[in-house]
mmCIF file of N, CA and C in Angstrom:
data_model
loop_
_atom_site.group_PDB
_atom_site.id
_atom_site.type_symbol
_atom_site.label_atom_id
_atom_site.label_comp_id
_atom_site.label_asym_id
_atom_site.label_seq_id
_atom_site.Cartn_x
_atom_site.Cartn_y
_atom_site.Cartn_z
ATOM 1 N N MET L 1 -17.515 1.322 31.186
ATOM 2 C CA MET L 1 -16.547 0.717 30.479
ATOM 3 C C MET L 1 -16.126 -0.627 31.183
ATOM 4 N N VAL L 2 -16.023 -1.651 30.402
ATOM 5 C CA VAL L 2 -15.733 -2.968 30.974
ATOM 6 C C VAL L 2 -14.197 -3.150 31.023
ATOM 7 N N ALA L 3 -13.726 -3.602 32.204
ATOM 8 C CA ALA L 3 -12.246 -3.833 32.337
ATOM 9 C C ALA L 3 -11.919 -5.131 31.593
ATOM 10 N N MET L 4 -10.780 -5.228 30.964
ATOM 11 C CA MET L 4 -10.241 -6.464 30.267
ATOM 12 C C MET L 4 -9.125 -6.967 31.120
ATOM 13 N N ASN L 5 -9.050 -8.312 31.163
ATOM 14 C CA ASN L 5 -7.873 -8.985 31.771
ATOM 15 C C ASN L 5 -6.700 -9.012 30.835
ATOM 16 N N ALA L 6 -5.552 -9.400 31.185
ATOM 17 C CA ALA L 6 -4.388 -9.441 30.304
ATOM 18 C C ALA L 6 -4.578 -10.276 29.120
ATOM 19 N N THR L 7 -5.169 -11.518 29.362
ATOM 20 C CA THR L 7 -5.455 -12.412 28.197
ATOM 21 C C THR L 7 -6.313 -11.677 27.101
ATOM 22 N N GLN L 8 -7.343 -11.002 27.568
ATOM 23 C CA GLN L 8 -8.275 -10.358 26.558
ATOM 24 C C GLN L 8 -7.556 -9.228 25.875
ATOM 25 N N LEU L 9 -6.754 -8.428 26.633
ATOM 26 C CA LEU L 9 -5.969 -7.389 26.015
ATOM 27 C C LEU L 9 -5.038 -7.896 24.989
ATOM 28 N N LEU L 10 -4.352 -8.982 25.251
ATOM 29 C CA LEU L 10 -3.410 -9.580 24.266
ATOM 30 C C LEU L 10 -4.167 -10.116 23.168
ATOM 31 N N ALA L 11 -5.243 -10.727 23.318
ATOM 32 C CA ALA L 11 -5.993 -11.346 22.157
ATOM 33 C C ALA L 11 -6.491 -10.099 21.317
ATOM 34 N N ARG L 12 -6.863 -9.069 21.861
ATOM 35 C CA ARG L 12 -7.356 -7.834 21.113
ATOM 36 C C ARG L 12 -6.214 -7.238 20.296
ATOM 37 N N ALA L 13 -5.076 -7.130 20.943
ATOM 38 C CA ALA L 13 -3.896 -6.619 20.220
ATOM 39 C C ALA L 13 -3.451 -7.509 19.089
ATOM 40 N N VAL L 14 -3.431 -8.804 19.213
ATOM 41 C CA VAL L 14 -3.069 -9.753 18.172
ATOM 42 C C VAL L 14 -4.109 -9.704 17.009
ATOM 43 N N SER L 15 -5.341 -9.516 17.291
ATOM 44 C CA SER L 15 -6.296 -9.513 16.239
ATOM 45 C C SER L 15 -6.511 -8.130 15.618
ATOM 46 N N ALA L 16 -5.910 -7.071 16.118
ATOM 47 C CA ALA L 16 -5.947 -5.770 15.543
ATOM 48 C C ALA L 16 -5.263 -5.778 14.220
ATOM 49 N N PRO L 17 -5.832 -5.076 13.201
ATOM 50 C CA PRO L 17 -5.184 -5.020 11.884
ATOM 51 C C PRO L 17 -3.759 -4.464 11.893
ATOM 52 N N ALA L 18 -2.962 -4.990 11.092
ATOM 53 C CA ALA L 18 -1.593 -4.493 11.016
ATOM 54 C C ALA L 18 -1.619 -3.187 10.235
ATOM 55 N N VAL L 19 -0.688 -2.238 10.680
ATOM 56 C CA VAL L 19 -0.602 -0.988 10.090
ATOM 57 C C VAL L 19 0.421 -1.159 8.858
ATOM 58 N N ALA L 20 0.055 -0.535 7.756
ATOM 59 C CA ALA L 20 0.892 -0.601 6.583
ATOM 60 C C ALA L 20 2.217 0.123 6.947
ATOM 61 N N THR L 21 3.315 -0.583 6.881
ATOM 62 C CA THR L 21 4.623 0.019 7.093
ATOM 63 C C THR L 21 5.328 0.212 5.751
ATOM 64 N N VAL L 22 5.702 1.450 5.459
ATOM 65 C CA VAL L 22 6.315 1.763 4.199
ATOM 66 C C VAL L 22 7.582 2.480 4.593
ATOM 67 N N HIS L 23 8.679 1.952 3.965
ATOM 68 C CA HIS L 23 9.990 2.484 4.230
ATOM 69 C C HIS L 23 10.290 3.557 3.064
ATOM 70 N N VAL L 24 10.612 4.795 3.514
ATOM 71 C CA VAL L 24 10.833 5.826 2.582
ATOM 72 C C VAL L 24 12.274 6.272 2.555
ATOM 73 N N GLY L 25 12.882 6.040 1.460
ATOM 74 C CA GLY L 25 14.299 6.442 1.282
ATOM 75 C C GLY L 25 14.317 7.656 0.287
ATOM 76 N N ARG L 26 15.496 8.096 -0.013
ATOM 77 C CA ARG L 26 15.618 9.281 -0.910
ATOM 78 C C ARG L 26 15.100 8.974 -2.306
ATOM 79 N N HIS L 27 15.283 7.746 -2.745
ATOM 80 C CA HIS L 27 14.910 7.393 -4.166
ATOM 81 C C HIS L 27 13.950 6.256 -4.295
ATOM 82 N N VAL L 28 13.601 5.581 -3.196
ATOM 83 C CA VAL L 28 12.694 4.399 -3.269
ATOM 84 C C VAL L 28 11.885 4.312 -2.026
ATOM 85 N N MET L 29 10.605 3.878 -2.267
ATOM 86 C CA MET L 29 9.762 3.512 -1.171
ATOM 87 C C MET L 29 9.403 1.986 -1.349
ATOM 88 N N SER L 30 9.460 1.261 -0.200
ATOM 89 C CA SER L 30 9.158 -0.184 -0.227
ATOM 90 C C SER L 30 8.462 -0.587 1.070
ATOM 91 N N SER L 31 8.051 -1.835 1.064
ATOM 92 C CA SER L 31 7.363 -2.409 2.228
ATOM 93 C C SER L 31 7.565 -3.858 2.232
ATOM 94 N N GLU L 32 7.703 -4.426 3.401
ATOM 95 C CA GLU L 32 7.809 -5.917 3.563
ATOM 96 C C GLU L 32 6.487 -6.536 3.216
ATOM 97 N N GLN L 33 5.446 -5.753 3.179
ATOM 98 C CA GLN L 33 4.050 -6.348 2.990
ATOM 99 C C GLN L 33 3.682 -6.351 1.531
ATOM 100 N N THR L 34 4.486 -5.892 0.655
ATOM 101 C CA THR L 34 4.163 -5.890 -0.762
ATOM 102 C C THR L 34 5.447 -5.873 -1.638
ATOM 103 N N GLY L 35 5.315 -6.433 -2.771
ATOM 104 C CA GLY L 35 6.454 -6.363 -3.754
ATOM 105 C C GLY L 35 6.391 -5.066 -4.543
ATOM 106 N N HIS L 36 5.404 -4.277 -4.406
ATOM 107 C CA HIS L 36 5.391 -3.023 -5.196
ATOM 108 C C HIS L 36 6.369 -2.039 -4.643
ATOM 109 N N MET L 37 6.865 -1.162 -5.522
ATOM 110 C CA MET L 37 7.835 -0.118 -5.152
ATOM 111 C C MET L 37 7.456 1.196 -5.805
ATOM 112 N N ALA L 38 7.894 2.170 -5.139
ATOM 113 C CA ALA L 38 7.777 3.579 -5.664
ATOM 114 C C ALA L 38 9.230 4.123 -5.890
ATOM 115 N N ARG L 39 9.490 4.771 -6.941
ATOM 116 C CA ARG L 39 10.760 5.304 -7.230
ATOM 117 C C ARG L 39 10.698 6.833 -7.484
ATOM 118 N N TYR L 40 11.713 7.469 -7.070
ATOM 119 C CA TYR L 40 11.831 8.953 -7.251
ATOM 120 C C TYR L 40 12.203 9.178 -8.732
ATOM 121 N N ALA L 41 11.346 9.976 -9.396
ATOM 122 C CA ALA L 41 11.629 10.308 -10.819
ATOM 123 C C ALA L 41 12.287 11.683 -11.045
ATOM 124 N N GLY L 42 12.520 12.367 -9.934
ATOM 125 C CA GLY L 42 13.112 13.805 -10.104
ATOM 126 C C GLY L 42 12.082 14.913 -10.113
ATOM 127 N N ASN L 43 12.529 16.004 -9.828
ATOM 128 C CA ASN L 43 11.579 17.192 -9.769
ATOM 129 C C ASN L 43 10.486 17.015 -8.842
ATOM 130 N N GLY L 44 10.651 16.332 -7.667
ATOM 131 C CA GLY L 44 9.658 16.125 -6.692
ATOM 132 C C GLY L 44 8.555 15.158 -7.085
ATOM 133 N N ARG L 45 8.726 14.373 -8.152
ATOM 134 C CA ARG L 45 7.752 13.465 -8.643
ATOM 135 C C ARG L 45 8.195 12.003 -8.422
ATOM 136 N N TRP L 46 7.208 11.117 -8.120
ATOM 137 C CA TRP L 46 7.467 9.703 -7.895
ATOM 138 C C TRP L 46 6.669 8.882 -8.851
ATOM 139 N N THR L 47 7.143 7.671 -9.168
ATOM 140 C CA THR L 47 6.304 6.689 -9.897
ATOM 141 C C THR L 47 6.091 5.459 -9.024
ATOM 142 N N VAL L 48 4.915 4.827 -9.190
ATOM 143 C CA VAL L 48 4.622 3.652 -8.484
ATOM 144 C C VAL L 48 4.366 2.566 -9.570
ATOM 145 N N ASP L 49 4.920 1.409 -9.385
ATOM 146 C CA ASP L 49 4.981 0.394 -10.414
ATOM 147 C C ASP L 49 3.528 -0.094 -10.821
ATOM 148 N N TYR L 50 2.555 -0.021 -9.936
ATOM 149 C CA TYR L 50 1.246 -0.531 -10.356
ATOM 150 C C TYR L 50 0.362 0.630 -10.876
ATOM 151 N N LEU L 51 0.911 1.839 -10.999
ATOM 152 C CA LEU L 51 0.161 2.932 -11.518
ATOM 153 C C LEU L 51 0.969 3.447 -12.773
ATOM 154 N N PRO L 52 1.342 2.732 -13.713
ATOM 155 C CA PRO L 52 2.166 3.173 -14.811
ATOM 156 C C PRO L 52 1.648 4.356 -15.510
ATOM 157 N N GLY L 53 2.653 5.234 -15.905
ATOM 158 C CA GLY L 53 2.250 6.447 -16.593
ATOM 159 C C GLY L 53 1.843 7.636 -15.712
ATOM 160 N N ARG L 54 1.810 7.406 -14.404
ATOM 161 C CA ARG L 54 1.366 8.435 -13.560
ATOM 162 C C ARG L 54 2.584 9.033 -12.761
ATOM 163 N N GLN L 55 2.723 10.301 -12.706
ATOM 164 C CA GLN L 55 3.769 10.899 -11.791
ATOM 165 C C GLN L 55 3.010 11.469 -10.579
ATOM 166 N N LEU L 56 3.520 11.131 -9.426
ATOM 167 C CA LEU L 56 2.863 11.468 -8.139
ATOM 168 C C LEU L 56 3.644 12.340 -7.286
ATOM 169 N N THR L 57 3.053 12.979 -6.375
ATOM 170 C CA THR L 57 3.763 13.722 -5.261
ATOM 171 C C THR L 57 4.258 12.635 -4.386
ATOM 172 N N LYS L 58 5.107 13.013 -3.459
ATOM 173 C CA LYS L 58 5.621 12.130 -2.477
ATOM 174 C C LYS L 58 4.564 11.518 -1.619
ATOM 175 N N ASP L 59 3.631 12.417 -1.195
ATOM 176 C CA ASP L 59 2.550 11.971 -0.360
ATOM 177 C C ASP L 59 1.569 11.023 -1.085
ATOM 178 N N GLN L 60 1.363 11.277 -2.418
ATOM 179 C CA GLN L 60 0.549 10.361 -3.216
ATOM 180 C C GLN L 60 1.235 9.001 -3.366
ATOM 181 N N ALA L 61 2.545 9.030 -3.588
ATOM 182 C CA ALA L 61 3.324 7.752 -3.673
ATOM 183 C C ALA L 61 3.194 6.955 -2.371
ATOM 184 N N LEU L 62 3.319 7.676 -1.299
ATOM 185 C CA LEU L 62 3.174 6.990 0.017
ATOM 186 C C LEU L 62 1.758 6.471 0.160
ATOM 187 N N ALA L 63 0.754 7.169 -0.202
ATOM 188 C CA ALA L 63 -0.546 6.618 -0.161
ATOM 189 C C ALA L 63 -0.711 5.376 -1.041
ATOM 190 N N ALA L 64 -0.145 5.459 -2.270
ATOM 191 C CA ALA L 64 -0.258 4.364 -3.191
ATOM 192 C C ALA L 64 0.449 3.007 -2.553
ATOM 193 N N MET L 65 1.604 3.255 -1.967
ATOM 194 C CA MET L 65 2.390 2.200 -1.264
ATOM 195 C C MET L 65 1.601 1.566 -0.080
ATOM 196 N N LYS L 66 0.886 2.398 0.632
ATOM 197 C CA LYS L 66 0.023 1.983 1.745
ATOM 198 C C LYS L 66 -1.080 1.124 1.221
ATOM 199 N N VAL L 67 -1.717 1.562 0.144
ATOM 200 C CA VAL L 67 -2.748 0.742 -0.448
ATOM 201 C C VAL L 67 -2.311 -0.658 -0.768
ATOM 202 N N ALA L 68 -1.109 -0.674 -1.436
ATOM 203 C CA ALA L 68 -0.518 -1.996 -1.840
ATOM 204 C C ALA L 68 -0.131 -2.803 -0.636
ATOM 205 N N ALA L 69 0.247 -2.228 0.434
ATOM 206 C CA ALA L 69 0.764 -2.970 1.626
ATOM 207 C C ALA L 69 -0.351 -3.506 2.493
ATOM 208 N N VAL L 70 -1.555 -3.094 2.388
ATOM 209 C CA VAL L 70 -2.653 -3.658 3.137
ATOM 210 C C VAL L 70 -3.682 -4.320 2.307
ATOM 211 N N ASN L 71 -4.497 -5.130 2.951
ATOM 212 C CA ASN L 71 -5.549 -5.836 2.245
ATOM 213 C C ASN L 71 -6.867 -5.336 2.747
ATOM 214 N N SER L 72 -7.876 -5.138 1.860
ATOM 215 C CA SER L 72 -9.123 -4.631 2.271
ATOM 216 C C SER L 72 -9.792 -5.392 3.468
ATOM 217 N N ALA L 73 -9.350 -6.603 3.687
ATOM 218 C CA ALA L 73 -9.926 -7.435 4.679
ATOM 219 C C ALA L 73 -9.383 -7.169 6.021
ATOM 220 N N THR L 74 -8.436 -6.199 6.120
ATOM 221 C CA THR L 74 -7.768 -5.900 7.383
ATOM 222 C C THR L 74 -8.507 -5.106 8.339
ATOM 223 N N GLY L 75 -9.685 -4.568 7.910
ATOM 224 C CA GLY L 75 -10.372 -3.656 8.807
ATOM 225 C C GLY L 75 -9.902 -2.188 8.582
ATOM 226 N N GLN L 76 -9.136 -1.933 7.647
ATOM 227 C CA GLN L 76 -8.670 -0.612 7.417
ATOM 228 C C GLN L 76 -9.317 0.128 6.257
ATOM 229 N N GLU L 77 -10.580 -0.273 5.990
ATOM 230 C CA GLU L 77 -11.282 0.266 4.824
ATOM 231 C C GLU L 77 -11.297 1.801 4.669
ATOM 232 N N ARG L 78 -11.491 2.481 5.899
ATOM 233 C CA ARG L 78 -11.447 3.898 5.867
ATOM 234 C C ARG L 78 -10.090 4.526 5.479
ATOM 235 N N GLU L 79 -9.056 3.977 5.999
ATOM 236 C CA GLU L 79 -7.715 4.433 5.624
ATOM 237 C C GLU L 79 -7.483 4.102 4.156
ATOM 238 N N ILE L 80 -7.774 2.920 3.659
ATOM 239 C CA ILE L 80 -7.666 2.627 2.242
ATOM 240 C C ILE L 80 -8.457 3.555 1.430
ATOM 241 N N GLY L 81 -9.634 3.930 1.821
ATOM 242 C CA GLY L 81 -10.402 4.924 1.040
ATOM 243 C C GLY L 81 -9.797 6.227 0.933
ATOM 244 N N ARG L 82 -9.168 6.698 2.083
ATOM 245 C CA ARG L 82 -8.492 7.971 2.076
ATOM 246 C C ARG L 82 -7.301 7.957 1.179
ATOM 247 N N TRP L 83 -6.505 6.866 1.290
ATOM 248 C CA TRP L 83 -5.314 6.767 0.384
ATOM 249 C C TRP L 83 -5.697 6.690 -1.081
ATOM 250 N N ALA L 84 -6.719 6.023 -1.453
ATOM 251 C CA ALA L 84 -7.259 5.889 -2.862
ATOM 252 C C ALA L 84 -7.776 7.256 -3.234
ATOM 253 N N ALA L 85 -8.393 7.928 -2.456
ATOM 254 C CA ALA L 85 -8.930 9.251 -2.806
ATOM 255 C C ALA L 85 -7.755 10.218 -3.109
ATOM 256 N N ALA L 86 -6.711 10.113 -2.368
ATOM 257 C CA ALA L 86 -5.477 10.982 -2.606
ATOM 258 C C ALA L 86 -4.917 10.687 -4.019
ATOM 259 N N LEU L 87 -5.204 9.509 -4.602
ATOM 260 C CA LEU L 87 -4.769 9.195 -5.934
ATOM 261 C C LEU L 87 -5.833 9.457 -6.957
ATOM 262 N N GLY L 88 -7.034 9.873 -6.556
ATOM 263 C CA GLY L 88 -8.079 10.139 -7.546
ATOM 264 C C GLY L 88 -8.787 8.829 -7.964
ATOM 265 N N LEU L 89 -8.690 7.865 -7.037
ATOM 266 C CA LEU L 89 -9.271 6.464 -7.274
ATOM 267 C C LEU L 89 -10.220 6.146 -6.301
ATOM 268 N N THR L 90 -11.167 5.222 -6.557
ATOM 269 C CA THR L 90 -11.993 4.639 -5.568
ATOM 270 C C THR L 90 -11.136 3.559 -4.848
ATOM 271 N N THR L 91 -11.704 3.115 -3.715
ATOM 272 C CA THR L 91 -11.045 2.069 -2.939
ATOM 273 C C THR L 91 -10.878 0.817 -3.792
ATOM 274 N N ALA L 92 -11.974 0.456 -4.505
ATOM 275 C CA ALA L 92 -12.005 -0.782 -5.363
ATOM 276 C C ALA L 92 -10.965 -0.668 -6.541
ATOM 277 N N GLU L 93 -10.888 0.539 -7.030
ATOM 278 C CA GLU L 93 -9.917 0.698 -8.222
ATOM 279 C C GLU L 93 -8.484 0.559 -7.718
ATOM 280 N N ALA L 94 -8.203 1.256 -6.550
ATOM 281 C CA ALA L 94 -6.781 1.208 -6.059
ATOM 282 C C ALA L 94 -6.448 -0.159 -5.637
ATOM 283 N N VAL L 95 -7.266 -0.874 -4.824
ATOM 284 C CA VAL L 95 -7.011 -2.244 -4.409
ATOM 285 C C VAL L 95 -6.865 -3.175 -5.587
ATOM 286 N N GLY L 96 -7.801 -2.978 -6.587
ATOM 287 C CA GLY L 96 -7.766 -3.840 -7.800
ATOM 288 C C GLY L 96 -6.458 -3.679 -8.595
ATOM 289 N N LEU L 97 -6.067 -2.424 -8.834
ATOM 290 C CA LEU L 97 -4.872 -2.170 -9.630
ATOM 291 C C LEU L 97 -3.678 -2.802 -8.917
ATOM 292 N N ALA L 98 -3.571 -2.583 -7.637
ATOM 293 C CA ALA L 98 -2.395 -3.130 -6.805
ATOM 294 C C ALA L 98 -2.449 -4.670 -6.919
ATOM 295 N N ALA L 99 -3.624 -5.267 -6.746
ATOM 296 C CA ALA L 99 -3.753 -6.752 -6.851
ATOM 297 C C ALA L 99 -3.395 -7.309 -8.241
ATOM 298 N N MET L 100 -4.009 -6.659 -9.261
ATOM 299 C CA MET L 100 -3.680 -7.155 -10.635
ATOM 300 C C MET L 100 -2.219 -7.053 -11.002
ATOM 301 N N ARG L 101 -1.606 -6.033 -10.711
ATOM 302 C CA ARG L 101 -0.204 -5.875 -10.972
ATOM 303 C C ARG L 101 0.717 -6.827 -10.085
ATOM 304 N N ALA L 102 0.296 -7.059 -8.933
ATOM 305 C CA ALA L 102 1.035 -7.964 -8.046
ATOM 306 C C ALA L 102 0.938 -9.418 -8.589
ATOM 307 N N GLY L 103 -0.311 -9.793 -9.112
ATOM 308 C CA GLY L 103 -0.506 -11.127 -9.670
ATOM 309 C C GLY L 103 0.214 -11.284 -10.969
ATOM 310 N N ALA L 104 0.264 -10.267 -11.872
ATOM 311 C CA ALA L 104 1.074 -10.327 -13.082
ATOM 312 C C ALA L 104 2.526 -10.436 -12.833
ATOM 313 N N ALA L 105 3.039 -9.744 -11.887
ATOM 314 C CA ALA L 105 4.407 -9.821 -11.470
ATOM 315 C C ALA L 105 4.816 -11.231 -11.013
ATOM 316 N N ALA L 106 3.963 -11.874 -10.180
ATOM 317 C CA ALA L 106 4.168 -13.159 -9.595
ATOM 318 C C ALA L 106 4.200 -14.197 -10.771
ATOM 319 N N GLU L 107 3.171 -13.976 -11.731
ATOM 320 C CA GLU L 107 3.193 -14.949 -12.825
ATOM 321 C C GLU L 107 4.506 -14.824 -13.673
ATOM 322 N N ARG L 108 4.962 -13.630 -13.970
ATOM 323 C CA ARG L 108 6.261 -13.380 -14.741
ATOM 324 C C ARG L 108 7.409 -14.084 -13.925
ATOM 325 N N ALA L 109 7.420 -13.894 -12.633
ATOM 326 C CA ALA L 109 8.534 -14.536 -11.845
ATOM 327 C C ALA L 109 8.483 -16.030 -11.929
ATOM 328 N N MET L 110 7.298 -16.673 -12.020
ATOM 329 C CA MET L 110 7.281 -18.008 -12.138
ATOM 330 C C MET L 110 7.281 -18.500 -13.590
ATOM 331 N N GLY L 111 7.416 -17.660 -14.565
ATOM 332 C CA GLY L 111 7.385 -18.052 -15.962
ATOM 333 C C GLY L 111 6.084 -18.461 -16.521
ATOM 334 N N LEU L 112 4.958 -17.968 -15.894
ATOM 335 C CA LEU L 112 3.685 -18.279 -16.356
ATOM 336 C C LEU L 112 3.083 -17.266 -17.267
ATOM 337 N N ASP L 113 3.642 -16.137 -17.505
ATOM 338 C CA ASP L 113 3.136 -15.125 -18.402
ATOM 339 C C ASP L 113 3.137 -15.684 -19.768
ATOM 340 N N ARG L 114 2.246 -15.068 -20.564
ATOM 341 C CA ARG L 114 2.153 -15.485 -22.005
ATOM 342 C C ARG L 114 2.684 -14.494 -22.918
#
C-alpha cells in the first residue's frame, strides 16, 4: 500500500463523490441537492413528486429521494442502481424521471411552460 501525504489525502477527499443527504421528517422528505420532495400520504405510504400516481413505503421514498439528489456522473452508479431497483426501475429510468420532472418544474417556475 502506498502512503499518501496530506495534500494527496485532501485532494482525494475533495474529489470523492458527495453522498446524497436526505432530510426525513414526519411528513416530508427533502434535500438541498434537489427540488424534489416526498410527502407522507398516511397509512405508512409516501408519494414522491417525480413518480406521480405511486404510493411508496418509507424506504422506497427515501431511495427515490436519493436518486433525485445525486447525479449519475458522481461515481455512485452502484448506489443509484440499488435505489432504482427498490423502486422497480432501471437506473436510467429513475434518473431520467427525476431529471425530466426537475426540468419541467424549472420551466414552470420561469414561465416557460406551454
